[in-house]
Amino acid sequence: MFILAIETSCDDTCAAVLKNDRILSNVISSQTDLHSPWGGVVPDIAKRAHAERIEPVIATALKRAKITMEAIDVIAVTQGPGLAIALGVGIAKAKSLALTYHKKLVAVNHIEGHLLSNIAKNSKGKPDRNILFPALGLTVSGGHTKLVYIEAVGKYKVVGETLDDAAGEALDKAAKMMGLGYPGGPIIEQLARGGSDTFLNLPRPMSAIKTLDYSFSGLKTSFYYQIKDWSGEKIASHLNDLAATFQKAVLDTLLLKFEKAVEIYQPKTLLIAGGVAANGEFRKAGRRLAGTYHIPLLMPAIKALNTDNAAMIGVVGYYQALRGEYVAKIEELERDARLEL
Ligand code: KG4
Ligand code: ZN
C-alpha cells in the first residue's frame, strides 16, 4: 500500500510517502524563520506559508519516493488537533487530491502520529521497533503534554495531561522571557549545557498531587517573578544557569508523573515522542527510567521524526487503512482543532 501523507497542523508544511509503514520520503518545510521575529507562531502567517508551500512540498515528496500520484493508494491527512486555519490548508489539499485522483482518504489525529512516529520504518526497513502491549507513551510538544495508555495500535486512553501550558510551550515562553529566539526548547537545551541546574529555586508543579496530570503555567510564573526585576545585562550573564534550571524543572516534572504512571500501569513498552523528545537530557532521563524498571523504551530515532512531520501521519494512516477506517464522504471532512485522542 502506497500512502501520501500531509501534515499542516502548526508551522511546518509536511508531506511524506510511505510503502505500508516504511518511509520512502519525508519532506518538511519549516517556517521557523517567519515566526521567530514574533516569538511564537502567528496563525495568519502560517496559513499563507502553508498555502504557498503545500504543492511544492507534495511534489518533492512524490519525486523523492520516485512515485506518481496515480500510484498512490491512500491519502492521509492531519485532521487535528492544531491551529485551525493551518489544518485547513492540508485538509483542503488532501480532499482535492483524493477527489481528483479517486483515492481513499484517512483523517489522522496528530497526537497519535507523534506516538506512532516511534514505529515508522526508514527506507531500508529499519529499525524494526515493535511495541509490546500494553504500552505507555509520553508525548510532549509545543501544543500538548499527554501520558497515554496504549492497549493496542488504535486503542488509547489519556491517563494524564497538562491542565494549562504544554511543556514545550513553557520552554518557549521561558526563552522569550530571557530574550532568546523561537522555538525556545532547542536554544535552552544548548545553553543549559554550560549551566548550573540549581541556580534558582523552581517548583515541580503537581508533584504532590496524586493524579497523573501536569501543570506548567505556575513554573513559568515562578520563573518570571524571580527574574522580572533583573537588568538585561544580568540575565545575559546568567543565561546558562537560567536555562539549565528551567529545563531541569520541566524535565523533572515530566519524569515524575511518567514514573508514577509506570508503577500504576506496569507497561511492557515505554514510548517518548513529540518535539521536546528531541532534547538530549530528556532522552537520557527516559533511558534511566526505563533501565530502572527494565522496560524497553522507544524514542524516535531521528530528529525529523520528533518534531512535526508527515511520515508519522502516514504510519497512523497505514494502520487506519488496514482497519478500513476511510473518510466516508470526502467533501464533508472538516478540521478539528481540538480533536481528542
Ligand atoms: O512536535 P512539535 O514540532 O510541534 C508541536 O506539535 O507543537 O514540537 C515543538 C516543540 C516546541 O515547543 C519546541 O521548543 C520543542 O518542541 N522542542 C524542544 C527541542 N526541540 C524542539 N524542546 C526541548 N529540547 C529540544 N531539543
Ligand atoms: Zn506536533
mmCIF file of C-alpha atoms and ligand atoms in Angstrom:
data_model
loop_
_atom_site.group_PDB
_atom_site.id
_atom_site.type_symbol
_atom_site.label_atom_id
_atom_site.label_comp_id
_atom_site.label_asym_id
_atom_site.label_seq_id
_atom_site.Cartn_x
_atom_site.Cartn_y
_atom_site.Cartn_z
ATOM 1 C CA MET A 1 0.000 0.000 0.000
ATOM 2 C CA PHE A 2 1.414 3.402 -1.034
ATOM 3 C CA ILE A 3 0.398 6.305 1.189
ATOM 4 C CA LEU A 4 0.761 10.048 0.621
ATOM 5 C CA ALA A 5 0.634 11.841 3.984
ATOM 6 C CA ILE A 6 0.053 15.559 4.561
ATOM 7 C CA GLU A 7 0.594 17.493 7.817
ATOM 8 C CA THR A 8 -0.003 21.242 8.327
ATOM 9 C CA SER A 9 -1.185 21.483 11.946
ATOM 10 C CA CYS A 10 1.246 24.176 13.087
ATOM 11 C CA ASP A 11 4.267 25.842 11.477
ATOM 12 C CA ASP A 12 5.783 23.046 9.377
ATOM 13 C CA THR A 13 4.472 22.236 5.912
ATOM 14 C CA CYS A 14 5.000 18.488 5.576
ATOM 15 C CA ALA A 15 4.404 15.676 3.081
ATOM 16 C CA ALA A 16 5.661 12.101 3.070
ATOM 17 C CA VAL A 17 5.298 8.944 1.022
ATOM 18 C CA LEU A 18 5.234 5.529 2.682
ATOM 19 C CA LYS A 19 5.025 1.956 1.492
ATOM 20 C CA ASN A 20 2.971 0.488 4.341
ATOM 21 C CA ASP A 21 4.799 1.658 7.494
ATOM 22 C CA ARG A 22 8.104 2.221 5.671
ATOM 23 C CA ILE A 23 9.135 5.817 4.900
ATOM 24 C CA LEU A 24 10.088 6.445 1.269
ATOM 25 C CA SER A 25 10.300 10.246 1.630
ATOM 26 C CA ASN A 26 9.691 12.750 4.422
ATOM 27 C CA VAL A 27 9.727 16.420 3.374
ATOM 28 C CA ILE A 28 9.485 19.207 5.967
ATOM 29 C CA SER A 29 9.375 22.880 5.052
ATOM 30 C CA SER A 30 9.878 24.701 8.341
ATOM 31 C CA GLN A 31 8.502 28.216 8.834
ATOM 32 C CA THR A 32 10.647 28.967 11.898
ATOM 33 C CA ASP A 33 12.310 31.921 10.181
ATOM 34 C CA LEU A 34 8.901 33.531 9.518
ATOM 35 C CA HIS A 35 7.613 33.181 13.084
ATOM 36 C CA SER A 36 10.730 33.678 15.220
ATOM 37 C CA PRO A 37 10.677 37.510 14.999
ATOM 38 C CA TRP A 38 7.227 37.327 16.664
ATOM 39 C CA GLY A 39 8.339 34.978 19.441
ATOM 40 C CA GLY A 40 5.714 32.372 18.535
ATOM 41 C CA VAL A 41 3.556 31.022 15.715
ATOM 42 C CA VAL A 42 1.380 33.660 14.019
ATOM 43 C CA PRO A 43 -1.678 31.822 12.582
ATOM 44 C CA ASP A 44 -2.164 34.066 9.513
ATOM 45 C CA ILE A 45 1.488 33.845 8.539
ATOM 46 C CA ALA A 46 1.363 30.059 8.994
ATOM 47 C CA LYS A 47 -1.725 29.764 6.814
ATOM 48 C CA ARG A 48 -0.213 31.810 3.989
ATOM 49 C CA ALA A 49 3.083 29.924 4.091
ATOM 50 C CA HIS A 50 1.309 26.532 4.094
ATOM 51 C CA ALA A 51 -0.770 27.632 1.092
ATOM 52 C CA GLU A 52 2.343 28.688 -0.831
ATOM 53 C CA ARG A 53 4.396 25.632 0.074
ATOM 54 C CA ILE A 54 1.978 22.702 0.135
ATOM 55 C CA GLU A 55 2.130 21.931 -3.598
ATOM 56 C CA PRO A 56 5.930 22.029 -3.975
ATOM 57 C CA VAL A 57 6.339 20.040 -0.748
ATOM 58 C CA ILE A 58 3.990 17.290 -2.010
ATOM 59 C CA ALA A 59 5.698 17.291 -5.416
ATOM 60 C CA THR A 60 9.102 16.878 -3.750
ATOM 61 C CA ALA A 61 7.840 14.052 -1.524
ATOM 62 C CA LEU A 62 6.490 12.176 -4.571
ATOM 63 C CA LYS A 63 9.666 12.803 -6.556
ATOM 64 C CA ARG A 64 11.975 11.633 -3.763
ATOM 65 C CA ALA A 65 9.885 8.479 -3.385
ATOM 66 C CA LYS A 66 10.072 8.017 -7.191
ATOM 67 C CA ILE A 67 6.315 7.648 -7.427
ATOM 68 C CA THR A 68 3.433 9.446 -9.170
ATOM 69 C CA MET A 69 0.057 10.454 -7.764
ATOM 70 C CA GLU A 70 -1.576 7.731 -9.868
ATOM 71 C CA ALA A 71 0.320 5.004 -7.982
ATOM 72 C CA ILE A 72 -0.740 6.268 -4.536
ATOM 73 C CA ASP A 73 -3.419 4.122 -2.851
ATOM 74 C CA VAL A 74 -4.368 6.203 0.180
ATOM 75 C CA ILE A 75 -4.050 9.845 1.206
ATOM 76 C CA ALA A 76 -3.613 10.506 4.947
ATOM 77 C CA VAL A 77 -4.089 13.978 6.397
ATOM 78 C CA THR A 78 -3.898 15.509 9.870
ATOM 79 C CA GLN A 79 -7.418 16.409 10.991
ATOM 80 C CA GLY A 80 -6.357 17.880 14.360
ATOM 81 C CA PRO A 81 -5.537 18.947 16.977
ATOM 82 C CA GLY A 82 -3.684 22.072 15.897
ATOM 83 C CA LEU A 83 -4.155 25.588 14.582
ATOM 84 C CA ALA A 84 -7.499 25.623 12.781
ATOM 85 C CA ILE A 85 -6.530 27.762 9.804
ATOM 86 C CA ALA A 86 -3.265 25.873 9.341
ATOM 87 C CA LEU A 87 -5.021 22.485 9.453
ATOM 88 C CA GLY A 88 -7.478 23.767 6.864
ATOM 89 C CA VAL A 89 -4.785 24.129 4.197
ATOM 90 C CA GLY A 90 -3.637 20.499 4.414
ATOM 91 C CA ILE A 91 -7.185 19.174 4.578
ATOM 92 C CA ALA A 92 -8.331 21.186 1.548
ATOM 93 C CA LYS A 93 -5.350 19.897 -0.451
ATOM 94 C CA ALA A 94 -5.880 16.280 0.654
ATOM 95 C CA LYS A 95 -9.585 16.429 -0.253
ATOM 96 C CA SER A 96 -8.923 17.936 -3.655
ATOM 97 C CA LEU A 97 -6.243 15.311 -4.465
ATOM 98 C CA ALA A 98 -8.466 12.459 -3.245
ATOM 99 C CA LEU A 99 -11.379 13.664 -5.399
ATOM 100 C CA THR A 100 -9.287 14.442 -8.495
ATOM 101 C CA TYR A 101 -7.334 11.177 -8.440
ATOM 102 C CA HIS A 102 -10.113 8.992 -6.957
ATOM 103 C CA LYS A 103 -8.112 7.981 -3.885
ATOM 104 C CA LYS A 104 -9.232 6.824 -0.471
ATOM 105 C CA LEU A 105 -8.728 9.307 2.350
ATOM 106 C CA VAL A 106 -7.950 8.785 6.047
ATOM 107 C CA ALA A 107 -8.173 11.522 8.694
ATOM 108 C CA VAL A 108 -5.416 11.278 11.311
ATOM 109 C CA ASN A 109 -5.008 12.544 14.869
ATOM 110 C CA HIS A 110 -1.733 14.475 15.177
ATOM 111 C CA ILE A 111 -1.012 13.150 18.680
ATOM 112 C CA GLU A 112 -1.442 9.540 17.585
ATOM 113 C CA GLY A 113 1.054 10.479 14.867
ATOM 114 C CA HIS A 114 3.626 11.532 17.454
ATOM 115 C CA LEU A 115 3.105 8.303 19.421
ATOM 116 C CA LEU A 116 3.469 6.100 16.335
ATOM 117 C CA SER A 117 6.460 8.082 14.997
ATOM 118 C CA ASN A 118 8.300 5.507 17.067
ATOM 119 C CA ILE A 119 7.427 2.598 14.817
ATOM 120 C CA ALA A 120 7.963 4.274 11.449
ATOM 121 C CA LYS A 121 10.485 2.247 9.478
ATOM 122 C CA ASN A 122 13.120 4.019 7.419
ATOM 123 C CA SER A 123 13.666 3.345 3.717
ATOM 124 C CA LYS A 124 15.771 0.235 4.407
ATOM 125 C CA GLY A 125 13.002 -1.266 6.501
ATOM 126 C CA LYS A 126 14.791 -0.402 9.767
ATOM 127 C CA PRO A 127 14.534 -0.028 12.649
ATOM 128 C CA ASP A 128 12.331 -2.957 13.488
ATOM 129 C CA ARG A 129 10.708 -1.425 16.536
ATOM 130 C CA ASN A 130 7.847 -3.411 17.936
ATOM 131 C CA ILE A 131 5.581 -2.209 20.678
ATOM 132 C CA LEU A 132 4.703 -4.785 23.314
ATOM 133 C CA PHE A 133 1.262 -4.057 24.747
ATOM 134 C CA PRO A 134 0.092 -2.576 26.947
ATOM 135 C CA ALA A 135 2.460 0.336 26.373
ATOM 136 C CA LEU A 136 2.742 3.730 27.995
ATOM 137 C CA GLY A 137 3.535 6.828 25.945
ATOM 138 C CA LEU A 138 4.591 10.302 26.981
ATOM 139 C CA THR A 139 4.190 12.755 24.137
ATOM 140 C CA VAL A 140 5.387 16.301 24.689
ATOM 141 C CA SER A 141 5.398 19.188 22.264
ATOM 142 C CA GLY A 142 4.572 22.870 21.971
ATOM 143 C CA GLY A 143 0.848 22.090 21.816
ATOM 144 C CA HIS A 144 0.334 19.128 24.147
ATOM 145 C CA THR A 145 1.714 17.084 27.039
ATOM 146 C CA LYS A 146 -0.022 13.713 27.364
ATOM 147 C CA LEU A 147 0.511 10.427 29.157
ATOM 148 C CA VAL A 148 -1.200 7.755 27.095
ATOM 149 C CA TYR A 149 -2.014 4.157 27.983
ATOM 150 C CA ILE A 150 -1.837 2.151 24.764
ATOM 151 C CA GLU A 151 -3.744 -1.108 24.713
ATOM 152 C CA ALA A 152 -3.083 -1.707 21.023
ATOM 153 C CA VAL A 153 -2.453 0.420 17.928
ATOM 154 C CA GLY A 154 -5.623 2.492 17.651
ATOM 155 C CA LYS A 155 -6.706 1.913 21.287
ATOM 156 C CA TYR A 156 -5.618 4.749 23.524
ATOM 157 C CA LYS A 157 -6.558 6.157 26.898
ATOM 158 C CA VAL A 158 -5.180 9.522 28.002
ATOM 159 C CA VAL A 159 -4.293 8.945 31.676
ATOM 160 C CA GLY A 160 -2.642 12.301 32.327
ATOM 161 C CA GLU A 161 -2.278 15.625 30.561
ATOM 162 C CA THR A 162 -1.450 19.255 31.127
ATOM 163 C CA LEU A 163 -4.158 21.368 32.657
ATOM 164 C CA ASP A 164 -2.681 24.568 31.189
ATOM 165 C CA ASP A 165 0.521 25.137 29.159
ATOM 166 C CA ALA A 166 2.268 22.344 27.262
ATOM 167 C CA ALA A 167 5.840 21.594 28.366
ATOM 168 C CA GLY A 168 7.278 22.808 25.043
ATOM 169 C CA GLU A 169 5.190 25.964 25.324
ATOM 170 C CA ALA A 170 6.659 26.592 28.796
ATOM 171 C CA LEU A 171 10.181 26.245 27.368
ATOM 172 C CA ASP A 172 9.276 28.604 24.518
ATOM 173 C CA LYS A 173 7.844 31.192 26.937
ATOM 174 C CA ALA A 174 10.827 31.000 29.296
ATOM 175 C CA ALA A 175 13.132 31.523 26.320
ATOM 176 C CA LYS A 176 11.126 34.592 25.362
ATOM 177 C CA MET A 177 11.481 35.984 28.917
ATOM 178 C CA MET A 178 15.243 35.612 28.583
ATOM 179 C CA GLY A 179 15.200 37.439 25.236
ATOM 180 C CA LEU A 180 16.072 34.288 23.268
ATOM 181 C CA GLY A 181 14.611 33.204 19.912
ATOM 182 C CA TYR A 182 11.793 30.841 18.916
ATOM 183 C CA PRO A 183 11.384 27.902 19.296
ATOM 184 C CA GLY A 184 12.931 28.115 22.747
ATOM 185 C CA GLY A 185 13.351 24.391 23.523
ATOM 186 C CA PRO A 186 16.445 23.729 21.415
ATOM 187 C CA ILE A 187 18.041 27.088 22.388
ATOM 188 C CA ILE A 188 17.515 26.350 26.087
ATOM 189 C CA GLU A 189 18.947 22.860 25.623
ATOM 190 C CA GLN A 190 22.147 24.276 24.136
ATOM 191 C CA LEU A 191 22.576 26.994 26.763
ATOM 192 C CA ALA A 192 21.787 24.569 29.598
ATOM 193 C CA ARG A 193 24.883 22.522 28.784
ATOM 194 C CA GLY A 194 27.148 25.076 30.452
ATOM 195 C CA GLY A 195 24.934 25.952 33.422
ATOM 196 C CA SER A 196 24.058 25.041 36.990
ATOM 197 C CA ASP A 197 20.603 23.481 37.262
ATOM 198 C CA THR A 198 20.131 24.602 40.876
ATOM 199 C CA PHE A 199 20.644 28.323 40.223
ATOM 200 C CA LEU A 200 17.063 29.321 41.122
ATOM 201 C CA ASN A 201 14.573 27.553 43.327
ATOM 202 C CA LEU A 202 11.823 26.447 40.929
ATOM 203 C CA PRO A 203 8.803 24.276 41.790
ATOM 204 C CA ARG A 204 7.969 20.825 40.376
ATOM 205 C CA PRO A 205 4.256 21.589 39.837
ATOM 206 C CA MET A 206 1.632 18.945 40.736
ATOM 207 C CA SER A 207 4.292 16.594 42.106
ATOM 208 C CA ALA A 208 2.457 16.226 45.418
ATOM 209 C CA ILE A 209 -0.887 15.635 43.711
ATOM 210 C CA LYS A 210 -1.985 12.050 43.127
ATOM 211 C CA THR A 211 -3.340 12.380 39.587
ATOM 212 C CA LEU A 212 -1.105 11.978 36.547
ATOM 213 C CA ASP A 213 -1.909 15.468 35.256
ATOM 214 C CA TYR A 214 0.622 18.197 34.646
ATOM 215 C CA SER A 215 0.688 21.963 35.018
ATOM 216 C CA PHE A 216 3.414 24.222 33.680
ATOM 217 C CA SER A 217 1.970 27.713 33.980
ATOM 218 C CA GLY A 218 2.945 28.057 37.682
ATOM 219 C CA LEU A 219 6.508 27.092 36.849
ATOM 220 C CA LYS A 220 6.623 29.748 34.156
ATOM 221 C CA THR A 221 5.166 32.348 36.553
ATOM 222 C CA SER A 222 7.634 31.469 39.307
ATOM 223 C CA PHE A 223 10.493 31.877 36.816
ATOM 224 C CA TYR A 224 9.059 35.200 35.666
ATOM 225 C CA TYR A 225 8.800 36.643 39.207
ATOM 226 C CA GLN A 226 12.321 35.574 40.078
ATOM 227 C CA ILE A 227 13.921 37.389 37.137
ATOM 228 C CA LYS A 228 11.443 40.180 36.351
ATOM 229 C CA ASP A 229 13.470 42.920 38.056
ATOM 230 C CA TRP A 230 16.776 41.803 36.623
ATOM 231 C CA SER A 231 18.535 44.005 34.076
ATOM 232 C CA GLY A 232 19.089 42.682 30.576
ATOM 233 C CA GLU A 233 22.797 42.501 31.406
ATOM 234 C CA LYS A 234 22.257 40.388 34.482
ATOM 235 C CA ILE A 235 20.027 37.973 32.556
ATOM 236 C CA ALA A 236 22.576 37.775 29.745
ATOM 237 C CA SER A 237 25.387 36.983 32.196
ATOM 238 C CA HIS A 238 23.412 34.046 33.693
ATOM 239 C CA LEU A 239 21.798 32.574 30.591
ATOM 240 C CA ASN A 240 23.406 29.154 31.035
ATOM 241 C CA ASP A 241 22.296 28.825 34.654
ATOM 242 C CA LEU A 242 18.776 30.108 33.960
ATOM 243 C CA ALA A 243 18.353 27.733 31.010
ATOM 244 C CA ALA A 244 19.714 24.751 32.951
ATOM 245 C CA THR A 245 17.489 25.459 35.967
ATOM 246 C CA PHE A 246 14.321 25.915 33.924
ATOM 247 C CA GLN A 247 14.984 22.893 31.722
ATOM 248 C CA LYS A 248 15.666 20.694 34.773
ATOM 249 C CA ALA A 249 12.394 21.790 36.404
ATOM 250 C CA VAL A 250 10.424 20.930 33.242
ATOM 251 C CA LEU A 251 12.120 17.562 32.751
ATOM 252 C CA ASP A 252 11.861 16.550 36.426
ATOM 253 C CA THR A 253 8.157 17.366 36.333
ATOM 254 C CA LEU A 254 7.641 15.318 33.156
ATOM 255 C CA LEU A 255 9.553 12.322 34.505
ATOM 256 C CA LEU A 256 7.935 12.321 37.945
ATOM 257 C CA LYS A 257 4.476 11.567 36.572
ATOM 258 C CA PHE A 258 5.834 9.239 33.902
ATOM 259 C CA GLU A 259 7.396 7.134 36.663
ATOM 260 C CA LYS A 260 4.186 7.222 38.698
ATOM 261 C CA ALA A 261 2.282 6.018 35.611
ATOM 262 C CA VAL A 262 4.796 3.202 35.044
ATOM 263 C CA GLU A 263 4.178 1.969 38.586
ATOM 264 C CA ILE A 264 0.404 2.129 38.184
ATOM 265 C CA TYR A 265 0.081 0.633 34.703
ATOM 266 C CA GLN A 266 3.064 -1.781 34.558
ATOM 267 C CA PRO A 267 3.540 -1.307 30.796
ATOM 268 C CA LYS A 268 5.592 -3.665 28.620
ATOM 269 C CA THR A 269 6.984 -0.865 26.418
ATOM 270 C CA LEU A 270 7.610 2.837 27.034
ATOM 271 C CA LEU A 271 7.345 5.438 24.298
ATOM 272 C CA ILE A 272 8.557 9.034 24.326
ATOM 273 C CA ALA A 273 7.611 11.322 21.444
ATOM 274 C CA GLY A 274 6.934 14.902 20.306
ATOM 275 C CA GLY A 275 9.198 17.909 19.733
ATOM 276 C CA VAL A 276 10.528 18.010 23.301
ATOM 277 C CA ALA A 277 11.681 14.388 22.866
ATOM 278 C CA ALA A 278 14.475 15.784 20.683
ATOM 279 C CA ASN A 279 16.024 17.001 23.948
ATOM 280 C CA GLY A 280 19.152 15.019 24.882
ATOM 281 C CA GLU A 281 18.646 15.372 28.640
ATOM 282 C CA PHE A 282 15.022 14.229 28.335
ATOM 283 C CA ARG A 283 16.147 11.185 26.349
ATOM 284 C CA LYS A 284 18.823 10.372 28.953
ATOM 285 C CA ALA A 285 16.305 10.654 31.788
ATOM 286 C CA GLY A 286 13.877 8.446 29.820
ATOM 287 C CA ARG A 287 16.587 5.812 29.358
ATOM 288 C CA ARG A 288 17.417 5.905 33.074
ATOM 289 C CA LEU A 289 13.765 5.386 33.999
ATOM 290 C CA ALA A 290 13.370 2.523 31.504
ATOM 291 C CA GLY A 291 16.570 0.935 32.834
ATOM 292 C CA THR A 292 15.377 1.128 36.433
ATOM 293 C CA TYR A 293 12.134 -0.688 35.603
ATOM 294 C CA HIS A 294 13.699 -2.995 32.943
ATOM 295 C CA ILE A 295 11.166 -1.932 30.304
ATOM 296 C CA PRO A 296 12.144 -1.396 26.648
ATOM 297 C CA LEU A 297 11.942 2.279 25.597
ATOM 298 C CA LEU A 298 11.212 3.607 22.127
ATOM 299 C CA MET A 299 12.073 7.157 21.079
ATOM 300 C CA PRO A 300 12.049 8.499 17.514
ATOM 301 C CA ALA A 301 15.419 7.555 16.068
ATOM 302 C CA ILE A 302 15.955 10.809 14.191
ATOM 303 C CA LYS A 303 15.141 14.437 14.923
ATOM 304 C CA ALA A 304 12.946 14.713 11.831
ATOM 305 C CA LEU A 305 10.557 12.219 13.439
ATOM 306 C CA ASN A 306 10.442 14.044 16.795
ATOM 307 C CA THR A 307 9.174 17.385 15.626
ATOM 308 C CA ASP A 308 6.192 17.741 13.313
ATOM 309 C CA ASN A 309 6.383 15.616 10.169
ATOM 310 C CA ALA A 310 4.089 13.795 7.764
ATOM 311 C CA ALA A 311 5.785 10.372 7.979
ATOM 312 C CA MET A 312 4.200 9.847 11.405
ATOM 313 C CA ILE A 313 0.802 10.765 9.933
ATOM 314 C CA GLY A 314 1.418 8.190 7.187
ATOM 315 C CA VAL A 315 2.121 5.435 9.734
ATOM 316 C CA VAL A 316 -1.180 6.121 11.514
ATOM 317 C CA GLY A 317 -2.882 6.319 8.118
ATOM 318 C CA TYR A 318 -1.487 2.891 7.218
ATOM 319 C CA TYR A 319 -2.990 1.278 10.318
ATOM 320 C CA GLN A 320 -6.322 3.066 9.811
ATOM 321 C CA ALA A 321 -6.415 1.868 6.207
ATOM 322 C CA LEU A 322 -5.725 -1.716 7.385
ATOM 323 C CA ARG A 323 -8.807 -1.376 9.604
ATOM 324 C CA GLY A 324 -10.796 0.111 6.711
ATOM 325 C CA GLU A 325 -11.347 3.413 8.544
ATOM 326 C CA TYR A 326 -11.661 5.635 5.486
ATOM 327 C CA VAL A 327 -13.418 9.004 5.349
ATOM 328 C CA ALA A 328 -16.910 8.120 4.109
ATOM 329 C CA LYS A 329 -17.791 11.454 2.472
ATOM 330 C CA ILE A 330 -14.604 13.172 1.378
ATOM 331 C CA GLU A 331 -16.313 16.520 0.596
ATOM 332 C CA GLU A 332 -17.543 16.692 4.176
ATOM 333 C CA LEU A 333 -14.262 16.139 6.059
ATOM 334 C CA GLU A 334 -13.618 19.067 8.392
ATOM 335 C CA ARG A 335 -10.676 20.119 10.503
ATOM 336 C CA ASP A 336 -10.982 19.649 14.268
ATOM 337 C CA ALA A 337 -8.612 21.969 16.124
ATOM 338 C CA ARG A 338 -9.429 20.224 19.432
ATOM 339 C CA LEU A 339 -9.610 16.631 18.228
ATOM 340 C CA GLU A 340 -9.236 14.242 21.182
ATOM 341 C CA LEU A 341 -7.185 11.071 21.080
HETATM 342 O O1 KG4 B 1 6.040 18.449 17.967
HETATM 343 P P1 KG4 B 1 6.456 19.833 17.635
HETATM 344 O O2 KG4 B 1 7.383 20.048 16.493
HETATM 345 O O3 KG4 B 1 5.217 20.748 17.344
HETATM 346 C C1 KG4 B 1 4.052 20.728 18.075
HETATM 347 O O4 KG4 B 1 3.201 19.831 17.822
HETATM 348 O O5 KG4 B 1 3.961 21.602 18.956
HETATM 349 O O6 KG4 B 1 7.084 20.457 18.984
HETATM 350 C C2 KG4 B 1 7.594 21.742 19.054
HETATM 351 C C3 KG4 B 1 8.043 21.990 20.475
HETATM 352 C C4 KG4 B 1 8.460 23.441 20.743
HETATM 353 O O7 KG4 B 1 7.866 23.876 21.945
HETATM 354 C C5 KG4 B 1 9.966 23.349 20.879
HETATM 355 O O8 KG4 B 1 10.514 24.333 21.746
HETATM 356 C C6 KG4 B 1 10.152 21.969 21.435
HETATM 357 O O9 KG4 B 1 9.174 21.178 20.800
HETATM 358 N N1 KG4 B 1 11.488 21.424 21.149
HETATM 359 C C7 KG4 B 1 12.411 21.142 22.102
HETATM 360 C C8 KG4 B 1 13.570 20.705 21.428
HETATM 361 N N2 KG4 B 1 13.306 20.729 20.078
HETATM 362 C C9 KG4 B 1 12.026 21.157 19.936
HETATM 363 N N3 KG4 B 1 12.347 21.236 23.441
HETATM 364 C C10 KG4 B 1 13.448 20.904 24.137
HETATM 365 N N4 KG4 B 1 14.604 20.491 23.574
HETATM 366 C C11 KG4 B 1 14.711 20.375 22.230
HETATM 367 N N5 KG4 B 1 15.845 19.962 21.671
HETATM 368 ZN ZN ZN B 2 3.375 18.054 16.993
#
